[in-house]
PDB file of C-alpha atoms in Angstrom:
ATOM      1  CA  MET A 122       0.000   0.000   0.000  1.00  0.00           C
ATOM      2  CA  ASN A 123       1.559   3.312  -1.029  1.00  0.00           C
ATOM      3  CA  MET A 124       1.859   6.307   1.287  1.00  0.00           C
ATOM      4  CA  LYS A 125      -0.786   8.383  -0.511  1.00  0.00           C
ATOM      5  CA  LYS A 126      -3.325   5.640  -0.002  1.00  0.00           C
ATOM      6  CA  VAL A 127      -2.416   5.307   3.678  1.00  0.00           C
ATOM      7  CA  ILE A 128      -2.849   9.047   4.195  1.00  0.00           C
ATOM      8  CA  PHE A 129      -6.174   9.045   2.400  1.00  0.00           C
ATOM      9  CA  MET A 130      -7.508   6.122   4.437  1.00  0.00           C
ATOM     10  CA  LEU A 131      -6.451   7.745   7.700  1.00  0.00           C
ATOM     11  CA  LEU A 132      -8.167  10.984   6.719  1.00  0.00           C
ATOM     12  CA  LEU A 133     -11.279   9.127   5.667  1.00  0.00           C
ATOM     13  CA  PHE A 134     -11.448   7.192   8.939  1.00  0.00           C
ATOM     14  CA  ALA A 135     -10.990  10.356  10.994  1.00  0.00           C
ATOM     15  CA  SER A 136     -13.712  12.148   9.049  1.00  0.00           C
ATOM     16  CA  LEU A 137     -16.194   9.351   9.712  1.00  0.00           C
ATOM     17  CA  CYS A 138     -15.594   9.769  13.433  1.00  0.00           C
ATOM     18  CA  ALA A 139     -16.147  13.530  13.541  1.00  0.00           C
ATOM     19  CA  GLU A 140     -18.705  15.990  12.243  1.00  0.00           C
ATOM     20  CA  ALA A 141     -17.268  18.821  10.173  1.00  0.00           C
ATOM     21  CA  PRO A 142     -17.061  22.098  12.105  1.00  0.00           C
ATOM     22  CA  SER A 143     -19.026  25.134  10.964  1.00  0.00           C
ATOM     23  CA  LEU A 144     -17.044  28.169   9.849  1.00  0.00           C
ATOM     24  CA  TYR A 145     -17.196  31.205  12.102  1.00  0.00           C
ATOM     25  CA  TYR A 146     -16.064  34.540  10.723  1.00  0.00           C
ATOM     26  CA  TRP A 147     -16.623  38.095  11.920  1.00  0.00           C
ATOM     27  CA  ASN A 148     -19.247  40.149  10.134  1.00  0.00           C
ATOM     28  CA  MET A 149     -21.636  43.010  10.770  1.00  0.00           C
ATOM     29  CA  GLU A 150     -24.997  41.648   9.716  1.00  0.00           C
ATOM     30  CA  GLU A 151     -26.876  44.458  11.434  1.00  0.00           C
ATOM     31  CA  LEU A 152     -24.926  47.101   9.492  1.00  0.00           C
ATOM     32  CA  ASP A 153     -25.534  45.463   6.110  1.00  0.00           C
ATOM     33  CA  PHE A 154     -21.917  45.301   4.994  1.00  0.00           C
ATOM     34  CA  GLU A 155     -19.065  42.834   4.888  1.00  0.00           C
ATOM     35  CA  ASN A 156     -15.454  43.634   5.639  1.00  0.00           C
ATOM     36  CA  PHE A 157     -13.640  42.019   2.715  1.00  0.00           C
ATOM     37  CA  GLY A 158     -10.809  40.577   4.812  1.00  0.00           C
ATOM     38  CA  ASP A 159     -13.142  38.760   7.162  1.00  0.00           C
ATOM     39  CA  TYR A 160     -15.352  37.618   4.296  1.00  0.00           C
ATOM     40  CA  LEU A 161     -12.312  36.040   2.613  1.00  0.00           C
ATOM     41  CA  SER A 162     -12.531  33.368   5.298  1.00  0.00           C
ATOM     42  CA  LEU A 163     -15.784  32.118   3.781  1.00  0.00           C
ATOM     43  CA  VAL A 164     -14.514  32.570   0.214  1.00  0.00           C
ATOM     44  CA  ILE A 165     -11.358  30.533   0.851  1.00  0.00           C
ATOM     45  CA  LEU A 166     -13.083  27.796   2.849  1.00  0.00           C
ATOM     46  CA  GLN A 167     -15.776  27.413   0.192  1.00  0.00           C
ATOM     47  CA  ARG A 168     -13.073  26.875  -2.436  1.00  0.00           C
ATOM     48  CA  ILE A 169     -11.000  24.453  -0.347  1.00  0.00           C
ATOM     49  CA  THR A 170     -14.008  22.317   0.631  1.00  0.00           C
ATOM     50  CA  ASN A 171     -15.721  22.498  -2.766  1.00  0.00           C
ATOM     51  CA  GLY A 172     -18.594  24.423  -1.213  1.00  0.00           C
ATOM     52  CA  GLN A 173     -19.170  21.914   1.572  1.00  0.00           C
ATOM     53  CA  VAL A 174     -18.382  24.139   4.547  1.00  0.00           C
ATOM     54  CA  GLU A 175     -21.307  25.434   6.590  1.00  0.00           C
ATOM     55  CA  SER A 176     -21.064  29.019   7.807  1.00  0.00           C
ATOM     56  CA  VAL A 177     -22.536  30.260  11.059  1.00  0.00           C
ATOM     57  CA  GLY A 178     -21.669  33.883  10.270  1.00  0.00           C
ATOM     58  CA  SER A 179     -21.481  35.914  13.439  1.00  0.00           C
ATOM     59  CA  HIS A 180     -23.408  33.428  15.578  1.00  0.00           C
ATOM     60  CA  ARG A 181     -20.791  32.614  18.150  1.00  0.00           C
ATOM     61  CA  PHE A 182     -22.761  30.482  20.581  1.00  0.00           C
ATOM     62  CA  ILE A 183     -23.796  27.378  18.681  1.00  0.00           C
ATOM     63  CA  PRO A 184     -23.950  23.851  20.109  1.00  0.00           C
ATOM     64  CA  LYS A 185     -21.297  22.421  17.806  1.00  0.00           C
ATOM     65  CA  LYS A 186     -17.643  22.750  16.949  1.00  0.00           C
ATOM     66  CA  LYS A 187     -16.543  25.806  14.956  1.00  0.00           C
ATOM     67  CA  LEU A 188     -13.646  26.451  12.599  1.00  0.00           C
ATOM     68  CA  LEU A 189     -11.974  29.855  12.965  1.00  0.00           C
ATOM     69  CA  ALA A 190      -9.653  30.858  10.131  1.00  0.00           C
ATOM     70  CA  ILE A 191      -9.131  34.489   9.109  1.00  0.00           C
ATOM     71  CA  GLY A 192      -9.307  37.345  11.576  1.00  0.00           C
ATOM     72  CA  SER A 193      -8.564  38.524  15.110  1.00  0.00           C
ATOM     73  CA  ILE A 194     -11.433  36.421  16.417  1.00  0.00           C
ATOM     74  CA  LEU A 195     -10.113  34.042  19.062  1.00  0.00           C
ATOM     75  CA  HIS A 196     -12.177  35.807  21.740  1.00  0.00           C
ATOM     76  CA  PHE A 197     -15.173  34.276  19.926  1.00  0.00           C
ATOM     77  CA  ALA A 198     -13.806  30.730  20.244  1.00  0.00           C
ATOM     78  CA  SER A 199     -15.264  28.013  22.469  1.00  0.00           C
ATOM     79  CA  ASN A 200     -13.845  24.754  23.813  1.00  0.00           C
ATOM     80  CA  ASP A 201     -12.638  22.311  21.142  1.00  0.00           C
ATOM     81  CA  ASP A 202     -13.010  24.766  18.257  1.00  0.00           C
ATOM     82  CA  VAL A 203     -10.560  24.241  15.385  1.00  0.00           C
ATOM     83  CA  ILE A 204      -8.133  27.093  14.722  1.00  0.00           C
ATOM     84  CA  TRP A 205      -6.484  27.506  11.319  1.00  0.00           C
ATOM     85  CA  GLY A 206      -4.741  30.863  11.005  1.00  0.00           C
ATOM     86  CA  ALA A 207      -6.830  33.030  13.320  1.00  0.00           C
ATOM     87  CA  GLY A 208      -5.264  35.437  15.793  1.00  0.00           C
ATOM     88  CA  ILE A 209      -5.701  37.252  19.074  1.00  0.00           C
ATOM     89  CA  ASN A 210      -7.343  40.682  18.997  1.00  0.00           C
ATOM     90  CA  GLY A 211      -5.202  43.356  20.640  1.00  0.00           C
ATOM     91  CA  LYS A 212      -8.375  44.969  21.994  1.00  0.00           C
ATOM     92  CA  HIS A 213      -8.907  41.872  24.145  1.00  0.00           C
ATOM     93  CA  PRO A 214      -5.688  41.349  26.115  1.00  0.00           C
ATOM     94  CA  ASN A 215      -7.340  39.962  29.255  1.00  0.00           C
ATOM     95  CA  THR A 216      -7.900  36.282  29.965  1.00  0.00           C
ATOM     96  CA  LYS A 217     -11.459  37.028  31.121  1.00  0.00           C
ATOM     97  CA  ASP A 218     -12.349  37.995  27.538  1.00  0.00           C
ATOM     98  CA  TYR A 219     -11.921  34.383  26.428  1.00  0.00           C
ATOM     99  CA  HIS A 220     -14.354  31.512  26.901  1.00  0.00           C
ATOM    100  CA  PHE A 221     -12.294  28.374  26.357  1.00  0.00           C
ATOM    101  CA  THR A 222      -9.751  26.223  28.126  1.00  0.00           C
ATOM    102  CA  LYS A 223      -8.885  23.915  25.229  1.00  0.00           C
ATOM    103  CA  LEU A 224      -8.672  24.336  21.461  1.00  0.00           C
ATOM    104  CA  ASP A 225      -7.685  22.230  18.463  1.00  0.00           C
ATOM    105  CA  VAL A 226      -4.999  24.501  17.044  1.00  0.00           C
ATOM    106  CA  ARG A 227      -3.626  23.688  13.587  1.00  0.00           C
ATOM    107  CA  ALA A 228      -2.065  27.077  12.765  1.00  0.00           C
ATOM    108  CA  VAL A 229      -2.191  30.644  14.046  1.00  0.00           C
ATOM    109  CA  ARG A 230      -1.558  34.020  12.457  1.00  0.00           C
ATOM    110  CA  GLY A 231       1.751  34.567  14.202  1.00  0.00           C
ATOM    111  CA  PRO A 232       3.997  33.923  17.222  1.00  0.00           C
ATOM    112  CA  LEU A 233       2.310  36.544  19.425  1.00  0.00           C
ATOM    113  CA  THR A 234      -0.938  34.606  19.211  1.00  0.00           C
ATOM    114  CA  ARG A 235       0.902  31.344  19.859  1.00  0.00           C
ATOM    115  CA  ARG A 236       2.607  32.783  22.942  1.00  0.00           C
ATOM    116  CA  PHE A 237      -0.706  34.123  24.265  1.00  0.00           C
ATOM    117  CA  LEU A 238      -2.446  30.755  23.961  1.00  0.00           C
ATOM    118  CA  MET A 239       0.435  28.809  25.462  1.00  0.00           C
ATOM    119  CA  LYS A 240       1.150  31.136  28.397  1.00  0.00           C
ATOM    120  CA  ARG A 241      -2.403  32.136  29.322  1.00  0.00           C
ATOM    121  CA  PHE A 242      -4.182  28.838  28.679  1.00  0.00           C
ATOM    122  CA  GLN A 243      -1.414  26.205  28.379  1.00  0.00           C
ATOM    123  CA  ILE A 244      -2.876  25.255  25.001  1.00  0.00           C
ATOM    124  CA  GLU A 245      -0.660  23.245  22.672  1.00  0.00           C
ATOM    125  CA  CYS A 246       0.050  25.354  19.625  1.00  0.00           C
ATOM    126  CA  PRO A 247       2.296  24.287  16.713  1.00  0.00           C
ATOM    127  CA  GLU A 248       4.766  26.703  15.176  1.00  0.00           C
ATOM    128  CA  VAL A 249       2.737  26.984  11.988  1.00  0.00           C
ATOM    129  CA  TYR A 250       2.109  30.597  11.079  1.00  0.00           C
ATOM    130  CA  GLY A 251       0.322  32.639   8.465  1.00  0.00           C
ATOM    131  CA  ASP A 252      -2.939  34.285   7.540  1.00  0.00           C
ATOM    132  CA  PRO A 253      -4.898  31.941   5.231  1.00  0.00           C
ATOM    133  CA  ALA A 254      -5.445  34.840   2.812  1.00  0.00           C
ATOM    134  CA  LEU A 255      -1.777  34.383   1.877  1.00  0.00           C
ATOM    135  CA  LEU A 256      -2.914  31.234   0.056  1.00  0.00           C
ATOM    136  CA  LEU A 257      -5.195  33.123  -2.359  1.00  0.00           C
ATOM    137  CA  PRO A 258      -2.842  32.817  -5.375  1.00  0.00           C
ATOM    138  CA  TYR A 259      -2.718  29.034  -4.936  1.00  0.00           C
ATOM    139  CA  ILE A 260      -6.356  28.432  -4.087  1.00  0.00           C
ATOM    140  CA  PHE A 261      -7.572  30.831  -6.795  1.00  0.00           C
ATOM    141  CA  PRO A 262      -5.053  30.368  -9.637  1.00  0.00           C
ATOM    142  CA  GLU A 263      -7.331  32.386 -11.921  1.00  0.00           C
ATOM    143  CA  LEU A 264      -6.473  35.514  -9.925  1.00  0.00           C
ATOM    144  CA  LYS A 265      -3.399  37.102 -11.466  1.00  0.00           C
ATOM    145  CA  ARG A 266      -1.382  40.218 -10.796  1.00  0.00           C
ATOM    146  CA  LYS A 267      -1.780  42.578 -13.755  1.00  0.00           C
ATOM    147  CA  GLU A 268       1.257  42.872 -16.035  1.00  0.00           C
ATOM    148  CA  ASN A 269       0.553  46.564 -16.630  1.00  0.00           C
ATOM    149  CA  PRO A 270      -1.286  47.863 -13.547  1.00  0.00           C
ATOM    150  CA  SER A 271      -3.645  50.812 -13.944  1.00  0.00           C
ATOM    151  CA  TYR A 272      -2.797  52.309 -10.545  1.00  0.00           C
ATOM    152  CA  GLU A 273       0.564  53.523  -9.313  1.00  0.00           C
ATOM    153  CA  TYR A 274      -0.835  52.945  -5.842  1.00  0.00           C
ATOM    154  CA  ILE A 275      -4.102  52.435  -3.970  1.00  0.00           C
ATOM    155  CA  VAL A 276      -5.082  53.219  -0.389  1.00  0.00           C
ATOM    156  CA  ILE A 277      -7.191  50.744   1.613  1.00  0.00           C
ATOM    157  CA  PRO A 278      -8.162  52.161   5.019  1.00  0.00           C
ATOM    158  CA  HIS A 279      -9.514  50.116   7.892  1.00  0.00           C
ATOM    159  CA  PHE A 280     -13.305  50.126   7.677  1.00  0.00           C
ATOM    160  CA  THR A 281     -13.503  52.315  10.809  1.00  0.00           C
ATOM    161  CA  GLU A 282     -11.377  54.938   9.043  1.00  0.00           C
ATOM    162  CA  GLU A 283     -13.252  55.225   5.747  1.00  0.00           C
ATOM    163  CA  HIS A 284     -14.588  58.647   6.771  1.00  0.00           C
ATOM    164  CA  LEU A 285     -11.003  59.930   6.901  1.00  0.00           C
ATOM    165  CA  PHE A 286     -10.487  59.014   3.237  1.00  0.00           C
ATOM    166  CA  PRO A 287     -13.392  60.467   1.219  1.00  0.00           C
ATOM    167  CA  LYS A 288     -13.039  59.371  -2.390  1.00  0.00           C
ATOM    168  CA  GLU A 289     -13.764  62.865  -3.675  1.00  0.00           C
ATOM    169  CA  GLU A 290     -10.726  64.191  -1.790  1.00  0.00           C
ATOM    170  CA  VAL A 291      -8.222  61.315  -1.615  1.00  0.00           C
ATOM    171  CA  ALA A 292      -6.956  59.666  -4.780  1.00  0.00           C
ATOM    172  CA  ASN A 293      -7.105  55.925  -5.438  1.00  0.00           C
ATOM    173  CA  VAL A 294      -9.054  54.942  -2.330  1.00  0.00           C
ATOM    174  CA  VAL A 295     -10.606  51.483  -2.136  1.00  0.00           C
ATOM    175  CA  TYR A 296     -12.896  50.760   0.789  1.00  0.00           C
ATOM    176  CA  PRO A 297     -12.632  47.321   2.436  1.00  0.00           C
ATOM    177  CA  THR A 298     -16.433  47.243   2.665  1.00  0.00           C
ATOM    178  CA  GLU A 299     -16.708  47.004  -1.124  1.00  0.00           C
ATOM    179  CA  PRO A 300     -17.337  43.490  -2.530  1.00  0.00           C
ATOM    180  CA  TRP A 301     -14.378  41.205  -1.868  1.00  0.00           C
ATOM    181  CA  ASP A 302     -13.726  40.490  -5.537  1.00  0.00           C
ATOM    182  CA  VAL A 303     -13.742  44.213  -6.371  1.00  0.00           C
ATOM    183  CA  VAL A 304     -11.164  44.916  -3.661  1.00  0.00           C
ATOM    184  CA  VAL A 305      -8.950  42.025  -4.756  1.00  0.00           C
ATOM    185  CA  GLU A 306      -9.126  43.077  -8.418  1.00  0.00           C
ATOM    186  CA  LYS A 307      -8.109  46.637  -7.484  1.00  0.00           C
ATOM    187  CA  ILE A 308      -5.165  45.264  -5.526  1.00  0.00           C
ATOM    188  CA  LEU A 309      -4.091  43.120  -8.478  1.00  0.00           C
ATOM    189  CA  ASP A 310      -4.338  46.176 -10.727  1.00  0.00           C
ATOM    190  CA  SER A 311      -1.960  48.242  -8.564  1.00  0.00           C
ATOM    191  CA  LYS A 312       1.794  48.642  -8.353  1.00  0.00           C
ATOM    192  CA  PHE A 313       1.766  49.475  -4.633  1.00  0.00           C
ATOM    193  CA  VAL A 314      -0.732  49.133  -1.787  1.00  0.00           C
ATOM    194  CA  ILE A 315      -0.955  51.429   1.227  1.00  0.00           C
ATOM    195  CA  ALA A 316      -3.292  50.072   3.876  1.00  0.00           C
ATOM    196  CA  SER A 317      -4.458  50.188   7.458  1.00  0.00           C
ATOM    197  CA  SER A 318      -6.716  47.284   6.496  1.00  0.00           C
ATOM    198  CA  LEU A 319      -4.637  44.262   7.501  1.00  0.00           C
ATOM    199  CA  HIS A 320      -5.976  42.211   4.622  1.00  0.00           C
ATOM    200  CA  GLY A 321      -5.205  44.963   2.182  1.00  0.00           C
ATOM    201  CA  LEU A 322      -1.591  44.265   3.134  1.00  0.00           C
ATOM    202  CA  VAL A 323      -1.959  40.480   3.270  1.00  0.00           C
ATOM    203  CA  VAL A 324      -3.584  40.107  -0.146  1.00  0.00           C
ATOM    204  CA  ALA A 325      -1.121  42.470  -1.802  1.00  0.00           C
ATOM    205  CA  GLU A 326       1.885  40.659  -0.357  1.00  0.00           C
ATOM    206  CA  ALA A 327       0.389  37.271  -1.219  1.00  0.00           C
ATOM    207  CA  PHE A 328       0.649  38.264  -4.885  1.00  0.00           C
ATOM    208  CA  GLY A 329       4.078  39.864  -4.539  1.00  0.00           C
ATOM    209  CA  ILE A 330       2.766  43.428  -4.674  1.00  0.00           C
ATOM    210  CA  PRO A 331       4.712  45.831  -2.420  1.00  0.00           C
ATOM    211  CA  ALA A 332       2.672  47.120   0.501  1.00  0.00           C
ATOM    212  CA  ARG A 333       3.106  49.484   3.426  1.00  0.00           C
ATOM    213  CA  LEU A 334       1.162  49.640   6.679  1.00  0.00           C
ATOM    214  CA  LEU A 335      -0.561  52.997   7.200  1.00  0.00           C
ATOM    215  CA  LYS A 336      -1.382  54.070  10.749  1.00  0.00           C
ATOM    216  CA  VAL A 337      -3.296  57.334  11.115  1.00  0.00           C
ATOM    217  CA  THR A 338      -5.444  56.591  14.193  1.00  0.00           C
ATOM    218  CA  ARG A 339      -5.335  54.508  17.359  1.00  0.00           C
ATOM    219  CA  ASN A 340      -8.459  52.574  16.398  1.00  0.00           C
ATOM    220  CA  GLU A 341      -6.523  49.366  15.824  1.00  0.00           C
ATOM    221  CA  PRO A 342      -3.753  48.260  18.228  1.00  0.00           C
ATOM    222  CA  LEU A 343      -0.467  47.244  16.624  1.00  0.00           C
ATOM    223  CA  PHE A 344      -0.803  43.697  17.979  1.00  0.00           C
ATOM    224  CA  LYS A 345      -2.388  42.071  14.910  1.00  0.00           C
ATOM    225  CA  TYR A 346       0.017  43.783  12.520  1.00  0.00           C
ATOM    226  CA  SER A 347       3.024  42.773  14.636  1.00  0.00           C
ATOM    227  CA  ASP A 348       1.688  39.223  14.830  1.00  0.00           C
ATOM    228  CA  TYR A 349       1.281  39.079  11.048  1.00  0.00           C
ATOM    229  CA  TYR A 350       4.708  40.545  10.293  1.00  0.00           C
ATOM    230  CA  LEU A 351       6.427  38.269  12.821  1.00  0.00           C
ATOM    231  CA  GLY A 352       4.592  35.266  11.396  1.00  0.00           C
ATOM    232  CA  THR A 353       5.877  36.133   7.939  1.00  0.00           C
ATOM    233  CA  GLY A 354       9.504  36.524   8.988  1.00  0.00           C
ATOM    234  CA  ARG A 355       9.718  40.298   9.420  1.00  0.00           C
ATOM    235  CA  PRO A 356      10.355  41.266  13.036  1.00  0.00           C
ATOM    236  CA  HIS A 357      11.469  44.806  12.172  1.00  0.00           C
ATOM    237  CA  PHE A 358       8.602  46.431  10.295  1.00  0.00           C
ATOM    238  CA  HIS A 359       7.798  50.118   9.988  1.00  0.00           C
ATOM    239  CA  TYR A 360       4.511  51.876   9.402  1.00  0.00           C
ATOM    240  CA  ALA A 361       3.774  55.143   7.640  1.00  0.00           C
ATOM    241  CA  SER A 362       1.797  57.930   9.288  1.00  0.00           C
ATOM    242  CA  SER A 363       0.528  59.395   6.012  1.00  0.00           C
ATOM    243  CA  VAL A 364      -0.007  58.423   2.398  1.00  0.00           C
ATOM    244  CA  LYS A 365       2.810  60.769   1.439  1.00  0.00           C
ATOM    245  CA  SER A 366       5.291  59.094   3.790  1.00  0.00           C
ATOM    246  CA  ALA A 367       4.143  55.641   2.642  1.00  0.00           C
ATOM    247  CA  LEU A 368       4.907  56.570  -0.965  1.00  0.00           C
ATOM    248  CA  LYS A 369       8.348  57.709   0.110  1.00  0.00           C
ATOM    249  CA  MET A 370       9.032  54.546   2.156  1.00  0.00           C
ATOM    250  CA  GLY A 371       7.862  52.075  -0.472  1.00  0.00           C
ATOM    251  CA  GLY A 372       6.976  48.490   0.341  1.00  0.00           C
ATOM    252  CA  GLU A 373       7.902  46.429   3.389  1.00  0.00           C
ATOM    253  CA  LYS A 374      10.297  43.510   2.928  1.00  0.00           C
ATOM    254  CA  PRO A 375       8.661  40.516   1.164  1.00  0.00           C
ATOM    255  CA  ILE A 376       7.034  37.754   3.177  1.00  0.00           C
ATOM    256  CA  LYS A 377       9.184  34.854   4.300  1.00  0.00           C
ATOM    257  CA  CYS A 378       7.176  31.885   5.572  1.00  0.00           C
ATOM    258  CA  ASP A 379       6.320  28.297   4.695  1.00  0.00           C
ATOM    259  CA  LEU A 380       2.901  28.512   3.050  1.00  0.00           C
ATOM    260  CA  GLN A 381       2.947  24.788   2.322  1.00  0.00           C
ATOM    261  CA  LYS A 382       2.978  24.120   6.072  1.00  0.00           C
ATOM    262  CA  LEU A 383       0.017  26.454   6.485  1.00  0.00           C
ATOM    263  CA  PHE A 384      -1.937  24.717   3.729  1.00  0.00           C
ATOM    264  CA  ASP A 385      -1.067  21.249   5.020  1.00  0.00           C
ATOM    265  CA  ALA A 386      -2.293  22.268   8.487  1.00  0.00           C
ATOM    266  CA  PHE A 387      -5.853  22.668   7.190  1.00  0.00           C
ATOM    267  CA  PRO A 388      -8.191  20.108   8.857  1.00  0.00           C
ATOM    268  CA  PHE A 389      -8.854  18.102   5.699  1.00  0.00           C
ATOM    269  CA  GLU A 390      -9.998  15.087   7.715  1.00  0.00           C
ATOM    270  CA  PHE A 391     -13.422  16.680   8.157  1.00  0.00           C
ATOM    271  CA  TRP A 392     -13.993  16.759   4.383  1.00  0.00           C
ATOM    272  CA  PRO A 393     -13.051  13.313   2.966  1.00  0.00           C
ATOM    273  CA  GLU A 394     -14.180  14.168  -0.579  1.00  0.00           C
ATOM    274  CA  VAL A 395     -11.651  16.989  -0.619  1.00  0.00           C
ATOM    275  CA  ALA A 396      -8.990  14.599   0.671  1.00  0.00           C
ATOM    276  CA  THR A 397      -9.775  12.329  -2.285  1.00  0.00           C
ATOM    277  CA  THR A 398      -8.979  15.063  -4.779  1.00  0.00           C
ATOM    278  CA  LEU A 399      -5.788  15.959  -2.962  1.00  0.00           C
ATOM    279  CA  TYR A 400      -4.316  12.564  -2.218  1.00  0.00           C
ATOM    280  CA  GLY A 401      -6.057  10.139  -4.531  1.00  0.00           C
ATOM    281  CA  PRO A 402      -7.230   6.618  -3.616  1.00  0.00           C
TER     282      PRO A 402
END
């Protein structure tokens, strides 16, 4: 029996013993918009599982296991939830903000999240880092960086900062609350991305497009950005305080991480049909 067949049979057996978790991702249903970075969690999981993943949206308290992937959403996790790339939210630094004592961690966004889980909760956490949105070019091979981009640069503010970047006054602004595919296409059609939206940075760098973190308010703590940069091999990052300074600074150093390890850490055992296409019988 060859190794591929052994792996497939093990995955199949495990899947028969466990119900697939439902995907949890952060959204603002009551405000009638989606933040594109958070929504990418559903987009990516739908592609990986061939549309078989069930989403529970923002419904945190459900009587079954959840899968948490993209976002600073671990304060929404419950016991035994599966974690694949999610991170700690810097706005929730206290242990009392969390409602679990054990998790099934496959990967986390970065080493700051890993340290938090291990020190505060003694939860086993592998050294597998990365935001799953970094896998977009591999999961969606039809998405390509434009050979001759239309934009010298674009600006993607955090959704709480959109009012600071009115399109009639600031050039080349793309709001993260626009449809996810529109935002991604604008990124792919740009030479340089300036963003306070974390996933504006992540998606750009996933496709090799230079990007620079923009920090103009204190709305978002540096924790998630530091976690992301550390998880992608860049401990010494610098942010710009204005669009003008970002243009002068240029892009941050390219990402340096093992994306294959991140992909392999996905809990394929819950979706045996997907395992079939990956490993073969």
